[in-house]
XYZ file of N, CA and C in Angstrom:
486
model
N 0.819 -1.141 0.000
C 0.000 0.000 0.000
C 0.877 1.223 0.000
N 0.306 1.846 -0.719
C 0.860 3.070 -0.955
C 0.577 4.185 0.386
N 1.673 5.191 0.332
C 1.273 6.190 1.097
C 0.214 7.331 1.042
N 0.204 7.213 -0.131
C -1.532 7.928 -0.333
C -2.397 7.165 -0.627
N -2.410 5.642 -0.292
C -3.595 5.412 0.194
C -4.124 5.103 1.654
N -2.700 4.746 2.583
C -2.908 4.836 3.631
C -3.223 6.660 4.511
N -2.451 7.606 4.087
C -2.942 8.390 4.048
C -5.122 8.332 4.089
N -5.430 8.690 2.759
C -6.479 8.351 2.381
C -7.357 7.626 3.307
N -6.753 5.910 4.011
C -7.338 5.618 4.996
C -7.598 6.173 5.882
N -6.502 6.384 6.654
C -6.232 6.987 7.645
C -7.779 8.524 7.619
N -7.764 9.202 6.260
C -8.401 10.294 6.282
C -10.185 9.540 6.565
N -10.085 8.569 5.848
C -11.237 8.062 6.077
C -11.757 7.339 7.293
N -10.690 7.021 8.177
C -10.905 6.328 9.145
C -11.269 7.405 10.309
N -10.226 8.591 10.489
C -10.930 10.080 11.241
C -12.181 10.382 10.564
N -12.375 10.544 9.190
C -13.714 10.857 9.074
C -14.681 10.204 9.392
N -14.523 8.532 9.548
C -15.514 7.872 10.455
C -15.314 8.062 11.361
N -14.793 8.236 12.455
C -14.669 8.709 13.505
C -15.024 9.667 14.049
N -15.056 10.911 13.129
C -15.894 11.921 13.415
C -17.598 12.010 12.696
N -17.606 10.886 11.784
C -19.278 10.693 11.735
C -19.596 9.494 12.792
N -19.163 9.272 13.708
C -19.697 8.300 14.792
C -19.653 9.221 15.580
N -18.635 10.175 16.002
C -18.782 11.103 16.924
C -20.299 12.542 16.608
N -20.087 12.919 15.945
C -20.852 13.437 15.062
C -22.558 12.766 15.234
N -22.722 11.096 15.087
C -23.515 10.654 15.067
C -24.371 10.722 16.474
N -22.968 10.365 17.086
C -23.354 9.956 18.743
C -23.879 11.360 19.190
N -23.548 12.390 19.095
C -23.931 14.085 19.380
C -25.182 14.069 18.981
N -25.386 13.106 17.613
C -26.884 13.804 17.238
C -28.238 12.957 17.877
N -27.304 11.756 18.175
C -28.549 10.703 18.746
C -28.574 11.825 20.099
N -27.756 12.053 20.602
C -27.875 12.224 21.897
C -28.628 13.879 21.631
N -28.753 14.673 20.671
C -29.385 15.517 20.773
C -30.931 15.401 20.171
N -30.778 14.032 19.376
C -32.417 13.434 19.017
C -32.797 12.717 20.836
N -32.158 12.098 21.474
C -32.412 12.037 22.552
C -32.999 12.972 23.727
N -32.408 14.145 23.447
C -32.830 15.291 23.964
C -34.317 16.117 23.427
N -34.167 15.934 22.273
C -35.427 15.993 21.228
C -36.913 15.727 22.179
N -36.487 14.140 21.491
C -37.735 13.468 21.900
C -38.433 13.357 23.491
N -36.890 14.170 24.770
C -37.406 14.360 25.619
C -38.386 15.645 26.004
N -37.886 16.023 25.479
C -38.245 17.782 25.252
C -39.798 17.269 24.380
N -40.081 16.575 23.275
C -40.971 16.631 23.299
C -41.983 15.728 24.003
N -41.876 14.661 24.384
C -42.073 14.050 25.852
C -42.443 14.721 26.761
N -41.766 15.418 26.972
C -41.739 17.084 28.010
C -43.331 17.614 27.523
N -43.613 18.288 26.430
C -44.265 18.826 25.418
C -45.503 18.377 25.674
N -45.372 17.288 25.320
C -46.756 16.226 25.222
C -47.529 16.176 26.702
N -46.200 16.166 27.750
C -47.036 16.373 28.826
C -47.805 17.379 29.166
N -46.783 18.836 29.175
C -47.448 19.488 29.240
C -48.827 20.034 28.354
N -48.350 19.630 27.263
C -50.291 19.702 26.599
C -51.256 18.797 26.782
N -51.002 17.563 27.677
C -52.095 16.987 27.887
C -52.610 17.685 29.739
N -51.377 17.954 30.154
C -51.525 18.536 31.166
C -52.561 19.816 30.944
N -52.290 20.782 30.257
C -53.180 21.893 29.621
C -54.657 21.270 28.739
N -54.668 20.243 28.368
C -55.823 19.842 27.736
C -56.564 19.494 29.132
N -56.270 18.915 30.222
C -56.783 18.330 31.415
C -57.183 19.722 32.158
N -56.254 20.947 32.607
C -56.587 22.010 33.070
C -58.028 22.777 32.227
N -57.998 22.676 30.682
C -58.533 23.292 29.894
C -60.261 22.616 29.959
N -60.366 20.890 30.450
C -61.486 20.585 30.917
C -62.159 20.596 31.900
N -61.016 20.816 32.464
C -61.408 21.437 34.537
C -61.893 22.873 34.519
N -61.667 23.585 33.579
C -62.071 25.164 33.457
C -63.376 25.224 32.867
N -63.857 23.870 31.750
C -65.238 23.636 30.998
C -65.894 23.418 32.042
N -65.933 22.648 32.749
C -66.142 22.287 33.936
C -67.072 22.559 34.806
N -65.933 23.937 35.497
C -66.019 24.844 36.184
C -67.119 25.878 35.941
N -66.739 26.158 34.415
C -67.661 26.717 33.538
C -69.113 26.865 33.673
N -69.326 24.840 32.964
C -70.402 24.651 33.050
C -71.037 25.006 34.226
N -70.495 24.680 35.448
C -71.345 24.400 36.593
C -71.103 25.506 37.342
N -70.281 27.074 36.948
C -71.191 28.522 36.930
C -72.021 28.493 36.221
N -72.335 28.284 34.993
C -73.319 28.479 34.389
C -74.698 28.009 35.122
N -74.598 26.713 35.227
C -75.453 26.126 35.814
C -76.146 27.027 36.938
N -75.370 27.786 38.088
C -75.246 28.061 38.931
C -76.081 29.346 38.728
N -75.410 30.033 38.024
C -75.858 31.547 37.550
C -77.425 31.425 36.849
N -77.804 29.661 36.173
C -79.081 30.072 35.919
C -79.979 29.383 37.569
N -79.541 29.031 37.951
C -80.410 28.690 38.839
C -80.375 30.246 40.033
N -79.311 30.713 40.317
C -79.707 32.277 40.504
C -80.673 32.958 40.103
N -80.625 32.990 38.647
C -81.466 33.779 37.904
C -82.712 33.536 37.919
N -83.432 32.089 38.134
C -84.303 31.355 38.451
C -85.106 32.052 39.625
N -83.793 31.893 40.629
C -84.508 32.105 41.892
C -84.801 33.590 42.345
N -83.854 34.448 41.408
C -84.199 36.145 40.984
C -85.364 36.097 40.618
N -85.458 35.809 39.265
C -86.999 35.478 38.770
C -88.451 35.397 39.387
N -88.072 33.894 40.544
C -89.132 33.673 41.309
C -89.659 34.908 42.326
N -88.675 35.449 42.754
C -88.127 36.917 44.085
C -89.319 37.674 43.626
N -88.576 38.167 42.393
C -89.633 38.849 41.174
C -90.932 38.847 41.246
N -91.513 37.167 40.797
C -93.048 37.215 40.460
C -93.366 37.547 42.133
N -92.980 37.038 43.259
C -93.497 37.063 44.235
C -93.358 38.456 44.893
N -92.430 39.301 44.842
C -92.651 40.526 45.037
C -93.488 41.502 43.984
N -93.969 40.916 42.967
C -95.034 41.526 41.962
C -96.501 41.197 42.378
N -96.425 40.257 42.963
C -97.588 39.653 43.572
C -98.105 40.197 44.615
N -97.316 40.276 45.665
C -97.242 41.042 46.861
C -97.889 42.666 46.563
N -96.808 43.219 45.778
C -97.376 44.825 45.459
C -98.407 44.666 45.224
N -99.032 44.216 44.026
C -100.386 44.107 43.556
C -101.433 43.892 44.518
N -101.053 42.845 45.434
C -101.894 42.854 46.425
C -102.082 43.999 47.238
N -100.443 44.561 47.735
C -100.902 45.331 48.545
C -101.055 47.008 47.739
N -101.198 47.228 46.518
C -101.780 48.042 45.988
C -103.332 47.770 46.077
N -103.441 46.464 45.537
C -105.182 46.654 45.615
C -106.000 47.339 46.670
N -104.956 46.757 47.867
C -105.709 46.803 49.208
C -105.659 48.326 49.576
N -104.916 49.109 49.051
C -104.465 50.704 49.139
C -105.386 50.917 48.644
N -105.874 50.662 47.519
C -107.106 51.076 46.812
C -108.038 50.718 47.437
N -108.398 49.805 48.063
C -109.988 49.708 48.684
C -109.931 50.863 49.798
N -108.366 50.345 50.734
C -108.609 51.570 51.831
C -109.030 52.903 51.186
N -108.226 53.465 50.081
C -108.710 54.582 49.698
C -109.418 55.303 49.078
N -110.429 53.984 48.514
C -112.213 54.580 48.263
C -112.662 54.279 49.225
N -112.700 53.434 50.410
C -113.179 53.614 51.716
C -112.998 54.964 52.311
N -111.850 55.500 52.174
C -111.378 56.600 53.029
C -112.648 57.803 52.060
N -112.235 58.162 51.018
C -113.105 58.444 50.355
C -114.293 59.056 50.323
N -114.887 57.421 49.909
C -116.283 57.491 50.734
C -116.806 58.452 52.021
N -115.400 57.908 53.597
C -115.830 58.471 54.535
C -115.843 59.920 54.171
N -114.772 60.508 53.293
C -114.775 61.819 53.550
C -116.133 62.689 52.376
N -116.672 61.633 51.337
C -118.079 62.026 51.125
C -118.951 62.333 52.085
N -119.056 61.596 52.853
C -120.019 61.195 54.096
C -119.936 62.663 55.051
N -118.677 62.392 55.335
C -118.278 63.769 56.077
C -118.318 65.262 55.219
N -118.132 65.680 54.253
C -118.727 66.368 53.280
C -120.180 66.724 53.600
N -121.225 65.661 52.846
C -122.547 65.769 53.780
C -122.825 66.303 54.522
N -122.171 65.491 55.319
C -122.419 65.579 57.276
C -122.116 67.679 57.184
N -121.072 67.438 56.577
C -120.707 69.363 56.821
C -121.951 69.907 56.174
N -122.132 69.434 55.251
C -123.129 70.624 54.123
C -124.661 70.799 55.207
N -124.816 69.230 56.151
C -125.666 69.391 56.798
C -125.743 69.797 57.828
N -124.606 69.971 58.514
C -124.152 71.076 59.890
C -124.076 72.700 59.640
N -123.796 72.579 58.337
C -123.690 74.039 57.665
C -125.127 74.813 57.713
N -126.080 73.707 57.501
C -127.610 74.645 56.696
C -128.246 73.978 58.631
N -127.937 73.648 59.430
C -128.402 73.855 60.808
C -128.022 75.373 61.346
N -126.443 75.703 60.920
C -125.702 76.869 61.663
C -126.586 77.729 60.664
N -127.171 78.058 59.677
C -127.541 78.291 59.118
C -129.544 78.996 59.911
N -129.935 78.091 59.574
C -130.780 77.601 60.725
C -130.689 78.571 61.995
N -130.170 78.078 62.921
C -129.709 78.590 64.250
C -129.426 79.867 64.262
N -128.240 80.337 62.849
C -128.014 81.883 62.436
C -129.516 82.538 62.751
N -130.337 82.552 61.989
C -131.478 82.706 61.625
C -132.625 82.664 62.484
N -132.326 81.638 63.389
C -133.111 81.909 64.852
C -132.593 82.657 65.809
N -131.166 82.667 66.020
C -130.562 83.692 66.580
C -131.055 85.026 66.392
N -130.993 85.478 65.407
C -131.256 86.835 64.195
C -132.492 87.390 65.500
N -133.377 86.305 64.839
C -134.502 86.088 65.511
C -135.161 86.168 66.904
N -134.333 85.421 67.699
C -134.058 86.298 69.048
C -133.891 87.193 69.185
N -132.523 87.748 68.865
C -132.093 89.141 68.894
C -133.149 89.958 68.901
N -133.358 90.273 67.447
C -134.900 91.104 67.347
C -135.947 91.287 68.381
N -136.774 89.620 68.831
C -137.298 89.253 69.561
C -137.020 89.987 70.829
N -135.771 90.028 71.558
C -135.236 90.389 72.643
C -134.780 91.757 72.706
N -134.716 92.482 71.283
C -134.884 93.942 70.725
C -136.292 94.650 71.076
N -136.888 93.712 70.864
C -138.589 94.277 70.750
C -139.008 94.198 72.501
N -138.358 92.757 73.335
C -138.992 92.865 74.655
C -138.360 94.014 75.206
N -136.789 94.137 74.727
C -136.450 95.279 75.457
C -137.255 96.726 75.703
N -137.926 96.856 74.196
C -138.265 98.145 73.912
C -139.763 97.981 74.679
N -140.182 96.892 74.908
C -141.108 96.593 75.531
C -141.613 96.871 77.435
N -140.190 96.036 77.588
C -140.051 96.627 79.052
C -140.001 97.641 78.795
N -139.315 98.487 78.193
C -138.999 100.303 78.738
C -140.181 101.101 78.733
N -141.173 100.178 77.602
C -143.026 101.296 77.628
C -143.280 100.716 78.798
N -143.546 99.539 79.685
C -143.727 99.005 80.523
C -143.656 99.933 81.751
N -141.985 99.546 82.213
C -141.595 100.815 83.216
C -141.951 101.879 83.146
N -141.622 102.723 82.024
C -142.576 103.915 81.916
C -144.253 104.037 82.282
N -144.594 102.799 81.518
C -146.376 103.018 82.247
C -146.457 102.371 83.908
N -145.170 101.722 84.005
C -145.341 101.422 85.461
C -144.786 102.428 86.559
N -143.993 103.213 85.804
C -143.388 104.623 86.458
C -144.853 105.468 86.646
N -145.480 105.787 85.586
C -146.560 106.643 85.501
C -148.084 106.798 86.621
N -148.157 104.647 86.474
C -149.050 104.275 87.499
C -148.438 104.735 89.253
N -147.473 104.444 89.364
C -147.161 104.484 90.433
C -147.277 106.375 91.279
N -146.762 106.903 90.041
C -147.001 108.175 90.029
C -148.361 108.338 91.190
N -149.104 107.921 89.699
C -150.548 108.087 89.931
C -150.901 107.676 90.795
N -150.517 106.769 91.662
C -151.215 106.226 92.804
C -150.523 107.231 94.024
N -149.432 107.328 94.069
C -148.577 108.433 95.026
C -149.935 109.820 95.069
N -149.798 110.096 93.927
C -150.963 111.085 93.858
C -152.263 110.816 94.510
N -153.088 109.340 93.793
C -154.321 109.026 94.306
C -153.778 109.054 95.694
N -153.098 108.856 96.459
C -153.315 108.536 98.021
C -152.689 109.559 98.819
N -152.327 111.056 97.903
C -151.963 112.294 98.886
C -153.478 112.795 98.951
N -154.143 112.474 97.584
C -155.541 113.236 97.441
C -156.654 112.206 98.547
N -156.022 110.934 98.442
C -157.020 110.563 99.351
C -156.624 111.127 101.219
N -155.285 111.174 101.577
C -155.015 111.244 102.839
C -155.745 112.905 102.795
N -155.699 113.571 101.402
C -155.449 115.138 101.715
C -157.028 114.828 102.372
N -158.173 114.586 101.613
C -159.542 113.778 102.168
C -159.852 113.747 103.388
N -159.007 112.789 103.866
C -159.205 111.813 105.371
C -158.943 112.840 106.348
N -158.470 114.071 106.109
C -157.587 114.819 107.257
C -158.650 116.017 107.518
């Protein structure tokens, strides 16, 4: 053998040597690879598992929020119910009330035409008690006059007797 072909070997024998080395680097970085994606896989099934725990969760706010809403709802009709009722009942009290104060109305218009009345007999008195006044005073006067007169009749009778 020649020296350029041992040479040559020789070149070929480092170059296998550095494609085994070479090789071994790459398994070992396909090794690394496939851990990494190993790695990968977990974590996305890990995230697919979190991602159904959040549906989940989801659902059963949802769930939650309608049965809230439900029971809002119900709150609702029953406080609509309630008002209504106790509107109605405002309303009866307050054509009752109403009423009373028709009644009482009346009642005034008919206390009114008594004072009315009473005005009017009053009036009436007055006058009445205008007229006895003026009555007594001819009275006294004719009872002033009689008395007179009798003072007189009984000087003329003593003047007589003497």
């Amino acid at each position: 053998m020649s020296t350029n072909t041992e040479a040559r070997i020789s070149l070929l024998e480092r170059d296998v040597a550095d494609l085994r080395t070479w090789s071994l680097e790459q398994s070992k970085v396909s090794v690394a690879i496939l851990a990494a994606l190993g790695d990968l896989q977990k974590g996305q099934e890990e995230l697919r598992k979190g991602q159904e725990e959040l549906r989940k969760d989801q659902e059963g706010l949802r769930a939650e929020v309608g049965g809230l809403r439900e029971e809002l709802h119900a709150e609702v009709r029953e406080l609509r119910k309630d008002l209504y009722t106790e509107a109605r009942s405002l309303r009866g009290e307050i054509g009752a009330v109403r009423s009373e104060v028709g009644g009482l109305r009346n009642e005034l218009g008919g206390v009114k035409e008594e004072l009315k009345e009473i005005q009017g007999d009053l009036g009436a008195v007055k006058r009445s008690a205008g007229n006895l006044e003026s009555s007594m005073k001819r009275v006294e006067g004719d009872v002033a006059e009689v008395k007179a007169g009798h003072i007189e009749l009984r000087n003329l009778v003593a003047g007589m007797v003497r």
